[in-house]
Tab-separated table of C-alpha atoms in Angstrom:
chain	number	residue	atom	x	y	z
A	2	MET	CA	13.516	-13.708	4.751
A	3	LEU	CA	15.688	-14.164	7.776
A	4	LYS	CA	19.472	-14.086	7.480
A	5	ASN	CA	21.541	-14.410	10.709
A	6	GLY	CA	18.428	-13.749	12.729
A	7	LYS	CA	17.681	-10.505	10.952
A	8	PHE	CA	15.212	-9.641	8.178
A	9	GLN	CA	16.809	-9.460	4.838
A	10	LYS	CA	15.512	-6.573	2.745
A	11	ILE	CA	14.465	-7.700	-0.740
A	12	GLU	CA	14.662	-4.936	-3.342
A	13	GLU	CA	12.784	-5.638	-6.532
A	14	GLU	CA	10.868	-3.754	-9.239
A	15	VAL	CA	7.273	-3.362	-8.180
A	16	ASN	CA	4.426	-2.070	-10.353
A	17	TYR	CA	2.980	0.598	-8.055
A	18	GLN	CA	-0.420	0.848	-9.708
A	19	LYS	CA	-0.919	-2.912	-9.801
A	20	LEU	CA	0.044	-3.226	-6.142
A	21	MET	CA	-2.344	-0.489	-5.074
A	22	LYS	CA	-5.127	-1.924	-7.223
A	23	SER	CA	-4.769	-5.327	-5.596
A	24	VAL	CA	-4.947	-3.766	-2.124
A	25	TYR	CA	-7.915	-1.658	-3.172
A	26	ASP	CA	-9.758	-4.666	-4.520
A	27	MET	CA	-8.981	-6.652	-1.416
A	28	PHE	CA	-10.914	-4.162	0.822
A	29	ASN	CA	-13.418	-2.552	-1.547
A	30	LEU	CA	-16.370	-4.854	-0.755
A	31	GLN	CA	-15.853	-4.532	3.006
A	32	MET	CA	-15.746	-0.759	2.653
A	33	GLN	CA	-18.998	-0.832	0.631
A	34	ALA	CA	-20.700	-3.082	3.194
A	35	LYS	CA	-19.812	-0.550	5.985
A	36	ASN	CA	-20.786	2.326	3.688
A	37	ILE	CA	-17.252	3.779	3.976
A	38	LYS	CA	-15.571	5.486	1.022
A	39	PHE	CA	-12.203	4.106	0.152
A	40	LYS	CA	-9.783	6.415	-1.701
A	41	ILE	CA	-6.180	5.979	-2.848
A	42	PHE	CA	-4.188	9.027	-3.844
A	43	HIS	CA	-0.661	9.318	-5.085
A	44	SER	CA	1.540	12.226	-6.077
A	45	ILE	CA	1.437	13.140	-9.725
A	46	ASP	CA	5.122	12.298	-10.182
A	47	MET	CA	4.773	8.771	-8.784
A	48	PRO	CA	6.628	6.366	-11.133
A	49	GLU	CA	4.861	3.320	-12.534
A	50	ILE	CA	7.689	1.107	-11.241
A	51	ILE	CA	9.195	1.507	-7.760
A	52	ILE	CA	11.968	-0.409	-6.028
A	53	SER	CA	10.682	-1.995	-2.911
A	54	ASP	CA	10.043	-5.270	-1.062
A	55	GLU	CA	6.623	-5.949	-2.559
A	56	ARG	CA	5.515	-8.548	-0.088
A	57	ARG	CA	6.387	-6.412	2.945
A	58	LEU	CA	4.976	-3.200	1.484
A	59	LYS	CA	1.714	-4.990	0.688
A	60	GLN	CA	1.570	-6.436	4.222
A	61	VAL	CA	2.077	-2.996	5.772
A	62	LEU	CA	-0.700	-1.560	3.582
A	63	ILE	CA	-3.009	-4.454	4.427
A	64	ASN	CA	-2.344	-3.998	8.177
A	65	LEU	CA	-2.909	-0.263	8.099
A	66	ILE	CA	-6.100	-0.409	6.075
A	67	SER	CA	-7.432	-3.357	8.087
A	68	ASN	CA	-6.959	-1.350	11.313
A	69	ALA	CA	-8.530	1.734	9.747
A	70	LEU	CA	-11.532	-0.338	8.655
A	71	LYS	CA	-11.858	-1.908	12.111
A	72	PHE	CA	-12.042	1.493	13.837
A	73	THR	CA	-13.927	3.510	11.256
A	74	SER	CA	-17.696	3.459	11.416
A	75	LEU	CA	-18.486	6.265	8.982
A	76	GLY	CA	-16.746	8.569	6.539
A	77	GLU	CA	-13.867	7.500	4.445
A	78	ILE	CA	-10.436	5.885	4.535
A	79	GLN	CA	-7.669	7.404	2.460
A	80	VAL	CA	-4.315	5.982	1.524
A	81	GLN	CA	-1.911	8.657	0.245
A	82	SER	CA	1.450	8.026	-1.411
A	83	LYS	CA	4.086	10.659	-2.064
A	84	PHE	CA	7.090	10.226	-4.338
A	85	ASP	CA	10.265	11.557	-2.818
A	86	LYS	CA	12.987	11.420	-5.415
A	87	LYS	CA	16.411	10.582	-4.072
A	88	THR	CA	19.575	11.455	-5.952
A	89	ASN	CA	22.305	8.919	-6.598
């Protein structure tokens, strides 16, 4: 959303696993068609619920994976997430 000509950050609870599964499902058939392995990894301490702007996070992931798919002809594409706990 735009507010005063600037993007307004929307912080909401996002189910990390559900978000990543939806992104995986979106690209899995294309990956299979190109015979490319598609792997998603996350740190063991990744919480189930994260605070983020779900729409923007999903769009960033889609753009990154789409570009990776466009420029990868063999091998695999990996998405790795790391949980970095902030205090306070």
